Amino acid sequence: MARTGRPKVSVIGAGHVGATLAMRIAESGLADVVMVDIVEGMPQGKALDLSEARPILGQDVTIVGTNDYALIEGSDIVVTTSGVPRKPGMSRDDLIEINSKIAKDVATNLKKFAPDAIIIQVANPLDAITYVIAEITGVPKNKIMGMAGILDTARYRYFIAEELGVSVKDVFGVVLGGHGDSMVPLPRLTTVGGVPLPELLPEEKIEAIVERTRKGGAEIVSLLKTGSAYYAPSAATWEMVKAILRDEKRILPVAAYLNGEYGIQGLFVGVLAVLGKEGVEKIWEVPLKPDELEALKKSADHVKALVEKVDALGIL
Ligand code: APR
């Protein structure tokens, strides 16, 4: 595959999230894209379809679909979306065994073909699968992160904007913690046009929005019946890809490796971080009130329990 002067992003898993992400990257002209999947013909077909849209969109980026991991060589970023999505009634945690095994296969290939790439991990259960890929690839911890916080925060911001009848652009929200029911939306640090949320909505309304945010993924799963959300997840991943490729130094919520921050050690947990060309360039530690810190630690304990389950599988 001829290399252009553009950045290169490889997307592992050309399913709903992966292909939609490839489309977003191509449409915004961010980078050349390689999509890898184990299903024969499918990534090739989707890449051809996306390429045939290029003349209409006026984009010159290349989009390649393949079953051959060798084509990810030289990637600036690799995004891992390879995994099974949940079915109605399942929690993300129910996917741990199957998606850990897939992650092992993927990580082995990343180590072989793109050892220098920054990794953005999307498969669920997010925080634990990020751990699997970090362990197997052995990449420096600033070069691997999970996508969840931007998605959770986007859901939260959308619900608030709808409730108040204002632009989504003017709602700033913070959601920390693991990507699951224990996630920690922080109303105190949420502002709408600069005004703190607790001054705009009654407590019970805020609590209802927080609860809907926590269950945001399940709400979509139960409506779709097959598969899980992908438009918002791919948009969230696209924002991370852009922040890294363009060295934007954005402060974004991502699942980053914590080395003592918030008193949490050795786990990938959703926190605010500065994203730039080195990946996670800094953990942006937010001063938390004792009850908020306690909720974050509880969420981290949940991630720890999942990581212990992965360790018990004996695949690392
Ligand atoms: N290598 C490459 N691709 C793989 C592998 C592998 N070892 N194993 C599975 N895949 C591919 C599947 O063939 C499928 O095309 O991963 C793709 C996953 O796509 P979907 O089933 O459409 O799932 P999607 O909705 O994209 O979700 C992917 O992201 O949001 C999370 O919970 C979700 O874990 C799930 C992941």
XYZ file of N, CA, C and O in Angstrom, residues 63-249:
748
model
N -8.896 4.975 1.533
C -9.586 4.094 2.490
C -9.413 2.664 1.976
O -9.859 2.344 0.876
N -8.750 1.846 2.769
C -8.456 0.482 2.346
C -9.084 -0.480 3.342
O -9.013 -0.261 4.555
N -9.694 -1.548 2.843
C -10.230 -2.591 3.715
C -9.458 -3.877 3.473
O -9.117 -4.190 2.330
N -9.180 -4.603 4.532
C -8.323 -5.785 4.391
C -8.563 -6.804 5.506
O -9.127 -6.462 6.552
N -8.096 -8.040 5.258
C -8.049 -9.042 6.322
C -6.604 -9.244 6.789
O -6.327 -10.120 7.609
N -5.715 -8.436 6.239
C -4.285 -8.639 6.474
C -3.733 -7.532 7.388
O -3.661 -6.368 6.999
N -3.336 -7.941 8.589
C -2.824 -6.971 9.556
C -1.550 -6.263 9.089
O -1.214 -5.188 9.581
N -0.838 -6.857 8.137
C 0.416 -6.234 7.679
C 0.165 -4.822 7.152
O 1.048 -3.964 7.205
N -1.040 -4.578 6.691
C -1.333 -3.254 6.110
C -1.448 -2.136 7.151
O -1.546 -0.967 6.789
N -1.435 -2.478 8.424
C -1.502 -1.411 9.444
C -0.117 -0.820 9.733
O 0.002 0.147 10.483
N 0.899 -1.396 9.137
C 2.259 -0.933 9.374
C 2.387 0.574 9.143
O 1.842 1.093 8.167
N 3.089 1.256 10.037
C 3.312 2.698 9.879
C 2.135 3.555 10.338
O 2.132 4.768 10.104
N 1.152 2.952 11.004
C -0.002 3.748 11.466
C 0.424 4.735 12.562
O 1.217 4.393 13.436
N -0.141 5.918 12.488
C 0.077 6.868 13.588
C -0.830 6.498 14.763
O -0.443 6.609 15.924
N -2.041 6.075 14.430
C -3.012 5.680 15.459
C -3.677 4.380 15.018
O -3.978 4.199 13.827
N -3.888 3.465 15.963
C -4.719 2.289 15.699
C -5.911 2.343 16.658
O -5.725 2.541 17.865
N -7.100 2.174 16.119
C -8.312 2.164 16.952
C -8.834 0.727 16.987
O -9.023 0.109 15.935
N -9.075 0.187 18.165
C -9.568 -1.185 18.260
C -11.062 -1.187 18.597
O -11.459 -0.817 19.700
N -11.855 -1.585 17.612
C -13.311 -1.704 17.825
C -13.721 -3.166 17.703
O -14.909 -3.471 17.670
N -12.735 -4.045 17.583
C -13.004 -5.459 17.348
C -13.519 -6.105 18.613
O -12.797 -6.207 19.601
N -14.748 -6.534 18.564
C -15.332 -7.179 19.729
C -16.801 -7.373 19.475
O -17.357 -6.814 18.540
N -17.408 -8.152 20.335
C -18.831 -8.433 20.185
C -19.611 -7.355 20.925
O -19.263 -7.018 22.055
N -20.653 -6.788 20.313
C -21.486 -5.842 21.074
C -22.487 -6.598 21.946
O -22.741 -7.779 21.723
N -23.062 -5.918 22.933
C -24.000 -6.636 23.814
C -25.394 -6.727 23.210
O -25.750 -5.986 22.300
N -26.147 -7.659 23.791
C -27.540 -7.848 23.372
C -28.439 -7.279 24.471
O -27.972 -7.076 25.596
N -29.724 -7.036 24.166
C -30.608 -6.496 25.214
C -30.531 -7.348 26.483
O -30.505 -8.584 26.398
N -30.475 -6.683 27.619
C -30.423 -7.386 28.907
C -29.012 -7.681 29.381
O -28.797 -8.016 30.532
N -28.028 -7.572 28.473
C -26.641 -7.846 28.874
C -25.997 -6.566 29.398
O -26.317 -5.479 28.936
N -25.048 -6.723 30.327
C -24.234 -5.567 30.712
C -22.946 -5.644 29.891
O -22.625 -6.684 29.313
N -22.226 -4.536 29.858
C -20.944 -4.552 29.131
C -20.011 -5.619 29.725
O -19.243 -6.252 29.009
N -20.128 -5.803 31.057
C -19.232 -6.742 31.726
C -19.426 -8.183 31.254
O -18.512 -9.005 31.326
N -20.643 -8.486 30.758
C -20.901 -9.852 30.287
C -20.043 -10.204 29.068
O -19.975 -11.372 28.672
N -19.431 -9.207 28.461
C -18.639 -9.449 27.249
C -17.180 -9.759 27.561
O -16.377 -10.001 26.647
N -16.845 -9.772 28.853
C -15.427 -9.791 29.224
C -14.652 -10.964 28.627
O -13.561 -10.786 28.094
N -15.230 -12.164 28.705
C -14.459 -13.338 28.300
C -14.222 -13.327 26.781
O -13.084 -13.412 26.313
N -15.299 -13.189 26.036
C -15.184 -13.245 24.573
C -14.342 -12.084 24.034
O -13.461 -12.270 23.189
N -14.586 -10.883 24.565
C -13.845 -9.741 24.012
C -12.386 -9.706 24.468
O -11.531 -9.159 23.767
N -12.073 -10.314 25.611
C -10.665 -10.408 26.029
C -9.899 -11.299 25.064
O -8.750 -11.025 24.718
N -10.549 -12.371 24.634
C -9.864 -13.298 23.714
C -9.630 -12.632 22.361
O -8.566 -12.774 21.755
N -10.637 -11.903 21.896
C -10.463 -11.164 20.628
C -9.349 -10.127 20.801
O -8.473 -9.975 19.940
N -9.365 -9.444 21.943
C -8.358 -8.393 22.197
C -6.951 -8.971 22.210
O -5.998 -8.330 21.755
N -6.838 -10.192 22.687
C -5.504 -10.819 22.716
C -4.973 -10.997 21.289
O -3.817 -10.674 20.981
N -5.825 -11.505 20.424
C -5.444 -11.712 19.024
C -5.070 -10.370 18.375
O -4.030 -10.245 17.712
N -5.904 -9.377 18.606
C -5.676 -8.049 18.009
C -4.366 -7.455 18.540
O -3.524 -6.969 17.764
N -4.176 -7.516 19.852
C -2.990 -6.900 20.470
C -1.708 -7.563 19.974
O -0.688 -6.895 19.766
N -1.769 -8.877 19.765
C -0.585 -9.589 19.266
C -0.208 -9.054 17.888
O 0.974 -8.853 17.581
N -1.216 -8.793 17.078
C -0.961 -8.229 15.739
C -0.489 -6.769 15.807
O 0.361 -6.360 15.019
N -1.026 -6.015 16.737
C -0.590 -4.612 16.874
C 0.885 -4.566 17.254
O 1.658 -3.757 16.737
N 1.250 -5.454 18.159
C 2.638 -5.490 18.632
C 3.583 -5.809 17.473
O 4.669 -5.255 17.349
N 3.114 -6.707 16.613
C 3.949 -7.142 15.494
C 4.029 -6.077 14.386
O 5.108 -5.801 13.865
N 2.894 -5.486 14.047
C 2.867 -4.659 12.836
C 2.848 -3.142 13.089
O 3.200 -2.377 12.194
N 2.405 -2.717 14.258
C 2.342 -1.258 14.492
C 2.749 -0.929 15.924
O 1.995 -0.318 16.683
N 3.972 -1.331 16.292
C 4.369 -1.167 17.701
C 4.491 0.281 18.152
O 4.456 0.548 19.344
N 4.629 1.202 17.201
C 4.817 2.604 17.595
C 3.529 3.424 17.570
O 3.542 4.616 17.891
N 2.434 2.801 17.160
C 1.176 3.557 17.029
C 0.596 3.894 18.403
O 0.795 3.165 19.378
N -0.142 4.985 18.443
C -0.953 5.295 19.628
C -2.243 4.489 19.496
O -2.828 4.401 18.408
N -2.667 3.868 20.582
C -3.839 2.988 20.529
C -5.031 3.644 21.229
O -4.922 4.092 22.380
N -6.149 3.691 20.505
C -7.414 4.118 21.125
C -8.312 2.882 21.147
O -8.642 2.318 20.110
N -8.684 2.464 22.323
C -9.402 1.205 22.505
C -10.887 1.482 22.749
O -11.237 2.291 23.615
N -11.755 0.753 22.002
C -13.194 1.033 22.061
C -14.030 -0.176 22.522
O -15.125 -0.010 23.054
N -13.531 -1.396 22.337
C -14.344 -2.587 22.652
C -14.660 -2.642 24.151
O -13.879 -2.206 24.990
N -15.802 -3.224 24.465
C -16.254 -3.327 25.859
C -16.008 -4.706 26.448
O -15.932 -5.669 25.708
N -15.937 -4.827 27.783
C -15.949 -3.744 28.768
C -14.683 -2.891 28.646
O -13.576 -3.410 28.799
N -14.905 -1.641 28.387
C -13.874 -0.731 27.896
C -12.585 -0.721 28.709
O -11.498 -0.921 28.158
N -12.738 -0.485 29.999
C -11.543 -0.271 30.825
C -10.714 -1.559 30.942
O -9.490 -1.528 30.887
N -11.405 -2.690 31.048
C -10.697 -3.960 31.201
C -10.049 -4.409 29.890
O -8.929 -4.940 29.876
N -10.736 -4.188 28.776
C -10.145 -4.581 27.481
C -8.935 -3.684 27.176
O -7.943 -4.134 26.584
N -8.992 -2.444 27.597
C -7.834 -1.556 27.422
C -6.637 -2.122 28.190
O -5.503 -2.120 27.691
N -6.912 -2.646 29.372
C -5.858 -3.290 30.173
C -5.255 -4.481 29.416
O -4.025 -4.641 29.342
N -6.108 -5.312 28.823
C -5.613 -6.494 28.082
C -4.667 -6.048 26.962
O -3.560 -6.575 26.807
N -5.098 -5.050 26.197
C -4.293 -4.620 25.048
C -2.996 -3.956 25.520
O -1.934 -4.149 24.931
N -3.070 -3.211 26.615
C -1.857 -2.577 27.159
C -0.868 -3.641 27.627
O 0.334 -3.551 27.368
N -1.380 -4.664 28.299
C -0.500 -5.722 28.816
C 0.195 -6.458 27.674
O 1.390 -6.722 27.727
N -0.570 -6.812 26.648
C 0.003 -7.644 25.582
C 0.936 -6.839 24.669
O 1.996 -7.314 24.279
N 0.541 -5.610 24.339
C 1.411 -4.819 23.455
C 2.615 -4.266 24.210
O 3.675 -4.063 23.622
N 2.430 -3.977 25.501
C 3.517 -3.384 26.279
C 3.835 -1.950 25.872
O 4.925 -1.446 26.166
N 2.911 -1.271 25.186
C 3.199 0.112 24.775
C 3.292 1.011 26.007
O 2.671 0.723 27.029
N 4.059 2.104 25.898
C 4.097 3.046 27.028
C 2.684 3.504 27.369
O 1.841 3.662 26.469
N 2.435 3.720 28.640
C 1.053 3.949 29.095
C 0.438 5.248 28.551
O -0.783 5.373 28.494
N 1.262 6.202 28.144
C 0.677 7.422 27.559
C 0.167 7.164 26.140
O -0.570 7.978 25.588
N 0.563 6.020 25.570
C 0.198 5.759 24.181
C -0.992 4.830 24.027
O -1.284 4.346 22.936
N -1.673 4.563 25.103
C -2.894 3.752 25.005
C -3.966 4.337 25.917
O -3.684 4.717 27.055
N -5.176 4.408 25.370
C -6.286 4.956 26.159
C -7.601 4.381 25.637
O -7.657 3.912 24.488
N -8.616 4.438 26.461
C -9.919 3.939 26.042
C -10.879 5.079 25.747
O -10.779 6.159 26.338
N -11.795 4.822 24.821
C -12.822 5.817 24.498
C -14.096 5.492 25.257
O -14.677 4.436 25.056
N -14.498 6.360 26.147
C -15.777 6.191 26.835
C -16.280 7.517 27.374
O -17.425 7.886 27.180
N -15.386 8.253 28.011
C -15.792 9.489 28.692
C -16.417 10.513 27.762
O -17.385 11.186 28.129
N -15.875 10.628 26.553
C -16.439 11.633 25.635
C -17.864 11.221 25.270
O -18.767 12.055 25.190
N -18.068 9.931 25.076
C -19.401 9.416 24.754
C -20.366 9.637 25.925
O -21.471 10.163 25.745
N -19.938 9.238 27.116
C -20.816 9.401 28.279
C -21.130 10.878 28.501
O -22.276 11.256 28.797
N -20.109 11.728 28.335
C -20.300 13.159 28.540
C -21.212 13.748 27.458
O -22.028 14.630 27.734
N -21.067 13.231 26.237
C -21.907 13.728 25.137
C -23.372 13.399 25.401
O -24.262 14.224 25.175
N -23.615 12.188 25.888
C -25.006 11.806 26.220
C -25.554 12.746 27.292
O -26.660 13.286 27.187
N -24.767 12.935 28.326
C -25.129 13.808 29.449
C -25.403 15.231 28.954
O -26.421 15.842 29.280
N -24.509 15.755 28.116
C -24.659 17.125 27.591
C -25.916 17.235 26.724
O -26.630 18.230 26.768
N -26.159 16.201 25.936
C -27.336 16.219 25.066
C -28.623 16.268 25.900
O -29.529 17.059 25.634
N -28.691 15.418 26.932
C -29.904 15.384 27.774
C -30.123 16.740 28.454
O -31.249 17.225 28.548
N -29.040 17.363 28.905
C -29.151 18.671 29.582
C -29.611 19.740 28.589
O -30.506 20.542 28.882
N -29.000 19.743 27.404
C -29.353 20.752 26.392
C -30.826 20.631 26.011
O -31.540 21.633 25.880
N -31.296 19.373 25.873
C -32.706 19.141 25.533
C -33.618 19.665 26.636
O -34.634 20.299 26.382
N -33.239 19.366 27.866
C -34.059 19.765 29.012
C -34.178 21.284 29.115
O -35.245 21.828 29.403
N -33.069 21.977 28.828
C -33.058 23.435 28.982
C -33.395 24.165 27.688
O -33.524 25.392 27.679
N -33.485 23.418 26.589
C -33.805 24.046 25.311
C -32.700 24.969 24.816
O -32.975 26.038 24.250
N -31.438 24.571 25.052
C -30.307 25.393 24.584
C -29.380 24.544 23.704
O -29.524 23.323 23.620
N -28.410 25.221 23.091
C -27.483 24.519 22.203
C -26.610 23.524 22.966
O -26.110 23.848 24.058
N -26.394 22.365 22.361
C -25.478 21.384 22.957
C -24.074 21.974 23.103
O -23.303 21.552 23.961
N -23.770 22.962 22.266
C -22.413 23.532 22.286
C -22.141 24.306 23.568
O -20.998 24.535 23.928
N -23.192 24.753 24.234
C -22.997 25.598 25.409
C -23.115 24.837 26.722
O -23.140 25.426 27.805
N -23.187 23.508 26.613
C -23.236 22.689 27.830
C -21.878 22.030 28.018
O -21.409 21.289 27.150
N -21.218 22.321 29.127
C -19.939 21.673 29.444
C -20.189 20.719 30.605
O -20.729 21.115 31.644
N -19.821 19.471 30.411
C -20.077 18.498 31.475
C -18.868 17.639 31.752
O -17.995 17.485 30.902
N -18.820 17.091 32.952
C -17.726 16.184 33.306
C -18.322 14.868 33.798
O -19.169 14.868 34.690
N -17.889 13.773 33.164
C -18.264 12.433 33.638
C -16.972 11.661 33.821
O -16.201 11.495 32.870
N -16.721 11.193 35.033
C -15.497 10.432 35.308
C -15.854 8.975 35.592
O -17.021 8.583 35.613
N -14.817 8.154 35.823
C -15.028 6.775 36.257
C -15.079 5.781 35.124
O -14.856 6.119 33.960
N -15.385 4.537 35.454
C -15.433 3.460 34.474
C -16.638 3.621 33.556
O -17.591 4.354 33.871
N -16.574 2.933 32.412
C -17.662 3.009 31.428
C -18.684 1.942 31.779
O -18.670 0.844 31.260
N -19.592 2.287 32.691
C -20.587 1.319 33.151
C -21.486 2.013 34.136
O -21.452 3.242 34.277
N -22.271 1.200 34.826
C -23.266 1.791 35.722
C -22.638 2.594 36.856
O -23.311 3.403 37.499
N -21.338 2.360 37.109
C -20.698 3.074 38.221
C -20.058 4.387 37.768
O -19.353 5.027 38.542
N -20.294 4.793 36.519
C -19.686 6.048 36.051
C -20.142 7.227 36.931
O -21.190 7.159 37.581
N -19.330 8.296 36.935
C -19.551 9.374 37.897
C -19.769 10.727 37.193
O -18.842 11.495 37.000
N -21.009 11.022 36.789
C -21.280 12.365 36.269
C -21.178 13.375 37.421
O -21.585 13.086 38.545
N -20.610 14.550 37.155
C -20.385 15.525 38.219
C -21.165 16.825 37.971
O -20.657 17.758 37.355
N -22.405 16.879 38.464
C -23.234 18.077 38.247
C -22.575 19.364 38.758
O -22.714 20.417 38.161
N -21.820 19.264 39.846
C -21.169 20.457 40.407
C -20.237 21.121 39.396
O -20.061 22.334 39.389
N -19.625 20.302 38.550
C -18.667 20.833 37.577
C -19.282 20.960 36.186
O -18.580 21.132 35.199
N -20.601 20.833 36.123
C -21.292 20.961 34.842
C -21.822 22.383 34.720
O -22.462 22.884 35.649
N -21.545 23.031 33.596
C -22.009 24.408 33.428
C -22.751 24.575 32.108
O -22.450 23.897 31.126
N -23.717 25.462 32.123
C -24.464 25.784 30.898
C -24.338 27.291 30.705
O -24.825 28.069 31.529
N -23.631 27.669 29.646
C -23.359 29.095 29.447
C -22.669 29.694 30.668
O -22.943 30.837 31.042
N -21.820 28.908 31.297
C -21.061 29.401 32.454
C -21.782 29.273 33.786
O -21.196 29.462 34.843
N -23.087 28.911 33.754
C -23.850 28.809 35.011
C -23.833 27.354 35.497
O -24.144 26.441 34.733
N -23.475 27.130 36.777
C -23.449 25.750 37.277
C -24.833 25.090 37.189
O -25.852 25.714 37.519
N -24.855 23.827 36.745
C -26.117 23.105 36.533
C -27.046 23.116 37.755
O -28.258 23.300 37.598
N -26.501 22.913 38.980
C -27.406 22.880 40.146
C -28.191 24.186 40.330
O -29.186 24.204 41.041
N -27.755 25.269 39.692
C -28.519 26.522 39.795
C -29.596 26.613 38.715
O -30.397 27.541 38.705
N -29.609 25.648 37.805
C -30.543 25.724 36.675
C -31.660 24.692 36.731
O -32.721 24.883 36.157
N -31.383 23.576 37.377
C -32.377 22.496 37.405
C -32.532 21.972 38.821
O -31.550 21.927 39.585
N -33.760 21.536 39.190
C -33.928 20.943 40.533
C -33.156 19.625 40.649
O -32.899 18.958 39.640
N -32.835 19.291 41.899
C -31.999 18.119 42.158
C -32.552 16.839 41.527
O -31.814 16.046 40.947
N -33.899 16.668 41.628
C -34.447 15.395 41.125
C -34.343 15.320 39.596
O -34.137 14.239 39.028
N -34.426 16.457 38.937
C -34.277 16.478 37.477
C -32.838 16.094 37.106
O -32.590 15.299 36.189
N -31.881 16.682 37.849
C -30.466 16.374 37.581
C -30.215 14.889 37.824
O -29.566 14.209 37.023
N -30.787 14.377 38.914
C -30.581 12.954 39.242
C -31.133 12.064 38.120
O -30.518 11.058 37.738
N -32.280 12.469 37.557
C -32.866 11.672 36.459
C -31.952 11.697 35.225
O -31.773 10.675 34.547
N -31.351 12.852 34.950
C -30.439 12.950 33.795
C -29.184 12.108 34.037
O -28.705 11.407 33.144
N -28.683 12.172 35.262
C -27.497 11.384 35.616
C -27.790 9.890 35.419
O -27.004 9.145 34.837
N -28.965 9.468 35.877
C -29.336 8.057 35.773
C -29.495 7.652 34.300
O -29.059 6.572 33.879
N -30.087 8.526 33.512
C -30.266 8.214 32.087
C -28.898 8.130 31.385
O -28.699 7.297 30.493
N -27.974 8.994 31.819
C -26.614 8.956 31.257
C -25.955 7.614 31.576
O -25.373 6.971 30.698
N -26.065 7.202 32.852
C -25.456 5.918 33.256
C -25.995 4.768 32.418
O -25.288 3.827 32.092
N -27.265 4.838 32.087
C -27.904 3.739 31.353
C -28.015 4.067 29.859
O -28.776 3.410 29.129
N -27.281 5.075 29.404
C -27.411 5.558 28.022
C -27.153 4.487 26.981
O -27.867 4.379 25.982
N -26.129 3.671 27.222
C -25.802 2.606 26.268
C -26.909 1.566 26.228
O -27.332 1.126 25.149
N -27.402 1.183 27.400
C -28.446 0.149 27.482
C -29.740 0.631 26.828
O -30.471 -0.160 26.211
N -30.019 1.916 26.935
C -31.236 2.474 26.318
C -31.194 2.247 24.802
O -32.183 1.820 24.196
N -30.027 2.469 24.214
C -29.891 2.269 22.757
C -29.977 0.779 22.414
O -30.657 0.395 21.462
N -29.292 -0.040 23.202
C -29.305 -1.492 22.948
C -30.743 -2.018 22.963
O -31.148 -2.798 22.101
N -31.535 -1.548 23.934
C -32.898 -2.074 24.022
C -33.762 -1.578 22.867
O -34.691 -2.261 22.449
N -33.449 -0.426 22.321
C -34.207 0.048 21.156
C -33.780 -0.657 19.875
O -34.606 -1.050 19.049
N -32.472 -0.854 19.717
C -31.963 -1.451 18.467
C -32.290 -2.944 18.363
O -32.381 -3.485 17.274
N -32.339 -3.606 19.540
C -32.561 -5.062 19.636
C -31.337 -5.871 19.177
O -31.012 -6.882 19.771
N -30.708 -5.482 18.081
C -29.443 -6.152 17.745
C -28.360 -5.092 17.701
O -28.521 -4.058 17.060
N -27.247 -5.379 18.370
C -26.113 -4.457 18.329
C -26.262 -3.310 19.309
O -27.275 -3.169 19.990
N -25.200 -2.513 19.385
C -25.210 -1.379 20.317
C -24.911 -0.091 19.568
O -24.736 -0.095 18.346
N -24.838 1.003 20.322
C -24.693 2.335 19.715
C -23.432 2.435 18.876
O -22.424 1.793 19.189
N -23.498 3.218 17.815
C -22.270 3.439 17.043
C -22.112 4.842 16.475
O -20.997 5.278 16.237
N -23.186 5.593 16.283
C -22.997 6.948 15.755
C -22.259 7.822 16.778
O -21.246 8.447 16.451
N -22.772 7.865 17.999
C -22.107 8.693 19.013
C -20.738 8.108 19.411
O -19.765 8.865 19.543
N -20.620 6.769 19.566
C -19.289 6.236 19.883
C -18.236 6.562 18.808
O -17.098 6.888 19.115
N -18.645 6.494 17.538
C -17.657 6.796 16.495
C -17.321 8.285 16.479
O -16.176 8.669 16.231
N -18.303 9.130 16.788
C -18.022 10.577 16.855
C -17.040 10.873 17.996
O -16.108 11.668 17.846
N -17.249 10.204 19.122
C -16.365 10.413 20.280
C -14.936 9.974 19.951
O -13.962 10.652 20.301
N -14.824 8.851 19.249
C -13.489 8.345 18.898
C -12.822 9.293 17.904
O -11.612 9.564 17.991
N -13.611 9.792 16.967
C -13.103 10.744 15.981
C -12.518 11.976 16.669
O -11.454 12.471 16.284
N -13.174 12.440 17.724
C -12.664 13.623 18.434
C -11.294 13.343 19.062
O -10.413 14.198 19.071
N -11.106 12.113 19.550
C -9.808 11.750 20.131
C -8.737 11.655 19.046
O -7.610 12.129 19.216
N -9.105 11.030 17.922
C -8.158 10.892 16.801
C -7.691 12.282 16.365
O -6.496 12.540 16.184
N -8.643 13.193 16.234
C -8.328 14.547 15.770
C -7.421 15.262 16.779
O -6.439 15.896 16.391
N -7.746 15.134 18.057
C -6.947 15.829 19.087
C -5.489 15.365 19.058
O -4.567 16.168 19.237
N -5.307 14.076 18.787
C -3.937 13.524 18.780
C -3.215 13.914 17.481
O -2.105 14.455 17.513
N -3.871 13.670 16.354
C -3.197 13.947 15.070
C -2.853 15.417 14.919
O -1.827 15.771 14.363
N -3.733 16.272 15.416
C -3.499 17.715 15.255
C -2.835 18.332 16.485
O -2.741 19.551 16.596
N -2.423 17.504 17.415
C -1.715 17.972 18.616
C -2.468 19.123 19.288
O -1.890 20.155 19.626
N -3.761 18.872 19.503
C -4.622 19.972 19.958
C -4.498 20.309 21.442
O -4.965 21.349 21.883
N -3.943 19.385 22.231
C -3.861 19.565 23.700
C -5.259 19.749 24.293
O -5.454 20.545 25.231
